[in-house]
Amino acid sequence: MTDNKAGATHHASQGKYRTLWGLFLFSIGLILLLSIAVLLQFSRATDYLYHATVKDPARVSPNGPVIVSPADGTVLYVRRVLKGTIPQVIKQGVPVPIADHLKMEPLSPFEDGYLIGIYMNTQGVHVNRVPDHGILKKQFIFNGPHMNMTKAETEIILSQLLPGMVSLKKLLGIAPFDLEGKTDYILNSARETLVLEDSRKKSVYIVRIADYWVGRILTWVPVGTPVTRGEKLGMITWGSQTDIFFENSPGMEIQVGVGDYVYGGESILATY
């Protein structure tokens, strides 16, 4: 009799544990399903928010021998490039080679030219445009880390909140945004480099940098395609930074300075 009672108790305990285990698995499954549903709804919401806030205004590009901005945003720096290096940008005591910024070797020796960096904020226009007539010669993607540019963004926002700060720094001979020396993302973050042979038959390098918050870098023009100044080239979702290198030529004059706000496809960076 005792053995029968013990066996019944044992079976009852096993049944109880099976029930509890089943409820546990059911709960886990339900939580997973709810989590997936929430993520799907969040994805739809963010997609809707993104597409509702994307700006793509019509632009009229200037005529003549000019190079226009490839992006909307604030000019962070204007640097000279000499003999394949950026003398004002020092890393471990040595001027940074242009290849470190492009993440590729230039198609031909880059003896003399300019680098202009443009910060694209998250609320602005994210579409990139072609800086000059020519042919797209190469596309190179560097799948590096997506580094955070919050420090850079904070510095830019603070300068914009204080009227005249950029002008005052310029008057005192102080760089308004000394970002190359402060942030790793400019030299180390993931990027795409596009090479344009412009109407002078010289190379223009468009470097689109992806920070931590960037969704994707999109390119809409295939390599080998003839392009016109101001044509839509692609976009960086949620903004970030676009840098442009272009070779010097006789009579070239830079038309922008640090702190200026430029418009993709319209604002003239340089005349030649």
Short mmCIF file of C-alpha atoms in Angstrom, two decimals:
data_model
loop_
_atom_site.label_atom_id
_atom_site.label_comp_id
_atom_site.label_asym_id
_atom_site.label_seq_id
_atom_site.Cartn_x
_atom_site.Cartn_y
_atom_site.Cartn_z
CA MET A 1 0.00 0.00 0.00
CA THR A 2 2.79 2.35 0.98
CA ASP A 3 4.62 1.68 -2.28
CA ASN A 4 1.48 2.45 -4.26
CA LYS A 5 1.03 5.77 -2.44
CA ALA A 6 4.69 6.68 -3.00
CA GLY A 7 4.39 5.84 -6.69
CA ALA A 8 1.26 7.94 -7.02
CA THR A 9 2.96 10.85 -5.26
CA HIS A 10 5.99 10.51 -7.54
CA HIS A 11 3.82 10.52 -10.68
CA ALA A 12 1.86 13.51 -9.38
CA SER A 13 5.11 15.39 -8.76
CA GLN A 14 6.34 14.57 -12.26
CA GLY A 15 3.05 15.75 -13.72
CA LYS A 16 3.29 18.98 -11.75
CA TYR A 17 6.85 19.61 -12.97
CA ARG A 18 5.84 18.85 -16.55
CA THR A 19 2.99 21.36 -16.24
CA LEU A 20 5.29 24.02 -14.78
CA TRP A 21 7.93 23.34 -17.45
CA GLY A 22 5.29 23.59 -20.16
CA LEU A 23 4.02 26.89 -18.74
CA PHE A 24 7.61 28.18 -18.61
CA LEU A 25 8.28 27.27 -22.25
CA PHE A 26 4.93 28.75 -23.28
CA SER A 27 5.78 31.99 -21.45
CA ILE A 28 9.20 32.19 -23.11
CA GLY A 29 7.64 31.59 -26.52
CA LEU A 30 4.99 34.24 -25.88
CA ILE A 31 7.63 36.76 -24.78
CA LEU A 32 9.67 36.06 -27.90
CA LEU A 33 6.64 36.51 -30.15
CA LEU A 34 5.70 39.76 -28.42
CA SER A 35 9.29 41.01 -28.69
CA ILE A 36 9.36 40.27 -32.42
CA ALA A 37 6.04 42.07 -32.86
CA VAL A 38 7.32 45.13 -30.97
CA LEU A 39 10.53 45.19 -33.01
CA LEU A 40 8.57 44.98 -36.26
CA GLN A 41 6.31 47.83 -35.19
CA PHE A 42 9.34 49.87 -34.06
CA SER A 43 11.03 49.27 -37.40
CA ARG A 44 7.91 50.42 -39.25
CA ALA A 45 7.65 53.47 -37.03
CA THR A 46 11.28 54.48 -37.56
CA ASP A 47 10.96 53.88 -41.31
CA TYR A 48 7.87 56.10 -41.38
CA LEU A 49 9.64 58.76 -39.32
CA TYR A 50 12.69 58.65 -41.57
CA HIS A 51 10.77 58.88 -44.84
CA ALA A 52 8.57 61.62 -43.40
CA THR A 53 11.61 63.72 -42.49
CA VAL A 54 13.86 63.12 -45.53
CA LYS A 55 14.43 66.39 -47.37
CA ASP A 56 15.32 66.52 -51.05
CA PRO A 57 14.83 70.08 -52.31
CA ALA A 58 15.36 71.02 -55.95
CA ARG A 59 18.73 72.61 -56.60
CA VAL A 60 20.03 74.82 -59.42
CA SER A 61 23.76 74.38 -60.02
CA PRO A 62 25.90 77.31 -61.18
CA ASN A 63 27.55 77.37 -64.59
CA GLY A 64 31.20 78.00 -65.36
CA PRO A 65 34.47 76.55 -64.07
CA VAL A 66 33.45 75.74 -60.49
CA ILE A 67 33.37 72.91 -57.98
CA VAL A 68 30.19 72.82 -55.89
CA SER A 69 29.50 71.25 -52.53
CA PRO A 70 28.63 67.53 -52.56
CA ALA A 71 26.51 67.91 -49.40
CA ASP A 72 24.44 70.24 -47.24
CA GLY A 73 26.09 71.17 -43.98
CA THR A 74 28.65 73.14 -42.00
CA VAL A 75 32.24 73.44 -43.25
CA LEU A 76 34.41 71.85 -40.56
CA TYR A 77 37.83 72.40 -42.11
CA VAL A 78 39.57 73.58 -45.26
CA ARG A 79 43.01 71.99 -45.57
CA ARG A 80 45.76 72.08 -48.16
CA VAL A 81 47.06 68.76 -49.50
CA LEU A 82 50.70 68.69 -50.64
CA LYS A 83 52.68 65.79 -52.07
CA GLY A 84 50.05 63.27 -51.05
CA THR A 85 49.84 64.36 -47.40
CA ILE A 86 47.73 66.71 -45.29
CA PRO A 87 50.41 68.81 -43.53
CA GLN A 88 48.00 70.34 -40.98
CA VAL A 89 46.83 66.92 -39.77
CA ILE A 90 49.46 65.23 -37.62
CA LYS A 91 49.26 61.62 -36.44
CA GLN A 92 52.06 60.29 -34.24
CA GLY A 93 54.23 63.24 -35.27
CA VAL A 94 53.85 62.63 -39.01
CA PRO A 95 51.55 64.42 -41.52
CA VAL A 96 48.66 62.14 -42.48
CA PRO A 97 48.85 60.69 -46.01
CA ILE A 98 45.79 61.26 -48.16
CA ALA A 99 45.49 57.47 -48.50
CA ASP A 100 44.74 57.22 -44.75
CA HIS A 101 41.71 59.41 -45.27
CA LEU A 102 40.57 57.85 -48.54
CA LYS A 103 41.32 54.30 -47.33
CA MET A 104 42.68 53.67 -50.82
CA GLU A 105 45.61 54.83 -52.90
CA PRO A 106 44.88 57.83 -55.17
CA LEU A 107 44.41 56.88 -58.81
CA SER A 108 47.34 59.16 -59.67
CA PRO A 109 49.85 61.13 -57.55
CA PHE A 110 48.01 63.85 -55.63
CA GLU A 111 50.69 66.54 -55.57
CA ASP A 112 48.67 69.64 -54.76
CA GLY A 113 45.05 70.20 -53.82
CA TYR A 114 42.51 70.80 -51.10
CA LEU A 115 40.44 68.94 -48.52
CA ILE A 116 37.11 70.34 -47.36
CA GLY A 117 35.07 68.61 -44.64
CA ILE A 118 31.30 69.10 -44.37
CA TYR A 119 29.25 68.07 -41.33
CA MET A 120 25.71 66.92 -42.21
CA ASN A 121 23.26 67.19 -39.31
CA THR A 122 20.46 64.71 -38.72
CA GLN A 123 17.72 67.26 -39.46
CA GLY A 124 19.20 68.53 -42.73
CA VAL A 125 19.33 67.33 -46.33
CA HIS A 126 21.06 63.95 -46.61
CA VAL A 127 21.25 63.70 -50.40
CA ASN A 128 24.74 63.93 -51.94
CA ARG A 129 25.30 65.65 -55.28
CA VAL A 130 28.00 65.59 -57.96
CA PRO A 131 30.51 68.46 -57.48
CA ASP A 132 31.44 68.87 -61.18
CA HIS A 133 30.84 67.47 -64.65
CA GLY A 134 32.83 64.33 -65.35
CA ILE A 135 32.90 60.54 -65.14
CA LEU A 136 32.65 58.40 -62.03
CA LYS A 137 35.86 56.37 -62.15
CA LYS A 138 35.90 54.29 -58.96
CA GLN A 139 33.96 53.31 -55.86
CA PHE A 140 35.74 51.97 -52.78
CA ILE A 141 34.04 50.82 -49.58
CA PHE A 142 35.94 50.63 -46.28
CA ASN A 143 34.06 48.43 -43.81
CA GLY A 144 35.66 49.83 -40.69
CA PRO A 145 34.05 50.57 -37.33
CA HIS A 146 31.13 52.99 -37.06
CA MET A 147 32.59 55.46 -34.58
CA ASN A 148 30.62 58.03 -32.61
CA MET A 149 30.85 61.68 -33.70
CA THR A 150 28.93 63.05 -30.69
CA LYS A 151 31.89 65.21 -29.59
CA ALA A 152 32.05 66.81 -33.01
CA GLU A 153 28.30 67.38 -33.12
CA THR A 154 28.31 68.92 -29.63
CA GLU A 155 31.05 71.37 -30.59
CA ILE A 156 29.18 72.44 -33.74
CA ILE A 157 25.84 72.87 -31.93
CA LEU A 158 27.43 74.92 -29.13
CA SER A 159 29.13 77.20 -31.64
CA GLN A 160 25.80 77.77 -33.39
CA LEU A 161 24.07 78.61 -30.09
CA LEU A 162 26.61 81.35 -29.35
CA PRO A 163 26.22 84.10 -31.98
CA GLY A 164 29.49 85.30 -33.44
CA MET A 165 31.59 82.54 -31.85
CA VAL A 166 32.92 81.28 -35.18
CA SER A 167 33.70 84.83 -36.35
CA LEU A 168 35.40 85.64 -33.04
CA LYS A 169 37.58 82.54 -33.22
CA LYS A 170 38.56 83.40 -36.79
CA LEU A 171 39.43 86.97 -35.69
CA LEU A 172 41.64 85.57 -32.93
CA GLY A 173 43.26 83.10 -35.31
CA ILE A 174 41.71 80.08 -33.57
CA ALA A 175 40.28 77.19 -35.56
CA PRO A 176 36.48 77.11 -34.96
CA PHE A 177 36.37 73.31 -35.26
CA ASP A 178 39.65 71.49 -34.64
CA LEU A 179 38.01 68.14 -35.24
CA GLU A 180 40.82 66.21 -36.96
CA GLY A 181 42.81 66.40 -33.74
CA LYS A 182 39.90 65.50 -31.47
CA THR A 183 37.94 62.67 -33.04
CA ASP A 184 38.99 59.31 -34.41
CA TYR A 185 35.92 58.88 -36.58
CA ILE A 186 37.23 61.19 -39.33
CA LEU A 187 40.22 58.97 -40.06
CA ASN A 188 39.09 55.59 -38.77
CA SER A 189 35.35 55.20 -39.25
CA ALA A 190 33.66 53.22 -42.03
CA ARG A 191 33.36 55.12 -45.30
CA GLU A 192 32.82 55.06 -49.02
CA THR A 193 35.19 56.86 -51.40
CA LEU A 194 33.99 57.84 -54.87
CA VAL A 195 36.48 59.08 -57.48
CA LEU A 196 35.32 61.54 -60.12
CA GLU A 197 37.36 62.60 -63.14
CA ASP A 198 36.14 66.18 -63.50
CA SER A 199 35.90 68.50 -66.51
CA ARG A 200 39.59 69.43 -66.01
CA LYS A 201 40.52 65.74 -66.31
CA LYS A 202 41.66 65.88 -62.68
CA SER A 203 40.60 63.68 -59.78
CA VAL A 204 37.95 64.64 -57.24
CA TYR A 205 37.51 62.31 -54.25
CA ILE A 206 34.18 62.30 -52.41
CA VAL A 207 34.54 60.60 -49.01
CA ARG A 208 31.30 59.81 -47.20
CA ILE A 209 31.93 58.89 -43.59
CA ALA A 210 29.54 56.77 -41.52
CA ASP A 211 29.39 57.45 -37.80
CA TYR A 212 27.80 55.22 -35.13
CA TRP A 213 24.24 56.39 -35.80
CA VAL A 214 24.28 56.25 -39.60
CA GLY A 215 21.94 53.74 -41.23
CA ARG A 216 23.49 53.31 -44.66
CA ILE A 217 25.56 55.03 -47.32
CA LEU A 218 23.71 54.77 -50.64
CA THR A 219 25.15 55.31 -54.12
CA TRP A 220 22.80 55.64 -57.08
CA VAL A 221 25.30 56.13 -59.90
CA PRO A 222 27.33 53.16 -61.23
CA VAL A 223 31.05 53.41 -61.96
CA GLY A 224 31.79 54.47 -65.54
CA THR A 225 28.76 56.74 -65.80
CA PRO A 226 29.11 60.32 -67.13
CA VAL A 227 27.66 62.74 -64.55
CA THR A 228 26.71 66.40 -64.48
CA ARG A 229 27.31 69.01 -61.81
CA GLY A 230 24.55 68.97 -59.19
CA GLU A 231 23.21 65.55 -60.20
CA LYS A 232 22.03 63.35 -57.34
CA LEU A 233 24.78 60.94 -56.42
CA GLY A 234 23.35 59.11 -53.42
CA MET A 235 22.69 59.80 -49.76
CA ILE A 236 23.82 59.12 -46.22
CA THR A 237 20.77 58.11 -44.19
CA TRP A 238 20.44 60.29 -41.08
CA GLY A 239 23.43 62.43 -42.11
CA SER A 240 27.04 62.31 -40.88
CA GLN A 241 29.94 63.79 -42.82
CA THR A 242 31.08 64.22 -46.41
CA ASP A 243 34.65 65.23 -47.25
CA ILE A 244 35.91 66.25 -50.67
CA PHE A 245 39.45 66.26 -52.03
CA PHE A 246 40.13 68.01 -55.33
CA GLU A 247 43.33 68.68 -57.20
CA ASN A 248 44.63 72.21 -57.66
CA SER A 249 44.92 73.91 -61.05
CA PRO A 250 46.17 77.35 -62.19
CA GLY A 251 43.87 80.13 -61.02
CA MET A 252 41.94 78.01 -58.52
CA GLU A 253 40.45 79.96 -55.61
CA ILE A 254 38.67 78.57 -52.55
CA GLN A 255 35.31 80.27 -51.96
CA VAL A 256 34.32 78.94 -48.50
CA GLY A 257 35.68 79.07 -44.99
CA VAL A 258 35.31 77.14 -41.76
CA GLY A 259 31.88 77.66 -40.21
CA ASP A 260 30.13 78.47 -43.50
CA TYR A 261 26.89 76.63 -44.29
CA VAL A 262 26.89 75.12 -47.78
CA TYR A 263 24.18 73.59 -49.97
CA GLY A 264 24.75 70.45 -52.01
CA GLY A 265 24.82 71.08 -55.75
CA GLU A 266 24.61 74.87 -55.35
CA SER A 267 27.26 76.36 -53.06
CA ILE A 268 30.57 77.00 -54.82
CA LEU A 269 33.55 75.54 -52.97
CA ALA A 270 36.17 76.62 -55.51
CA THR A 271 36.56 78.33 -58.87
CA TYR A 272 39.18 77.35 -61.44
#
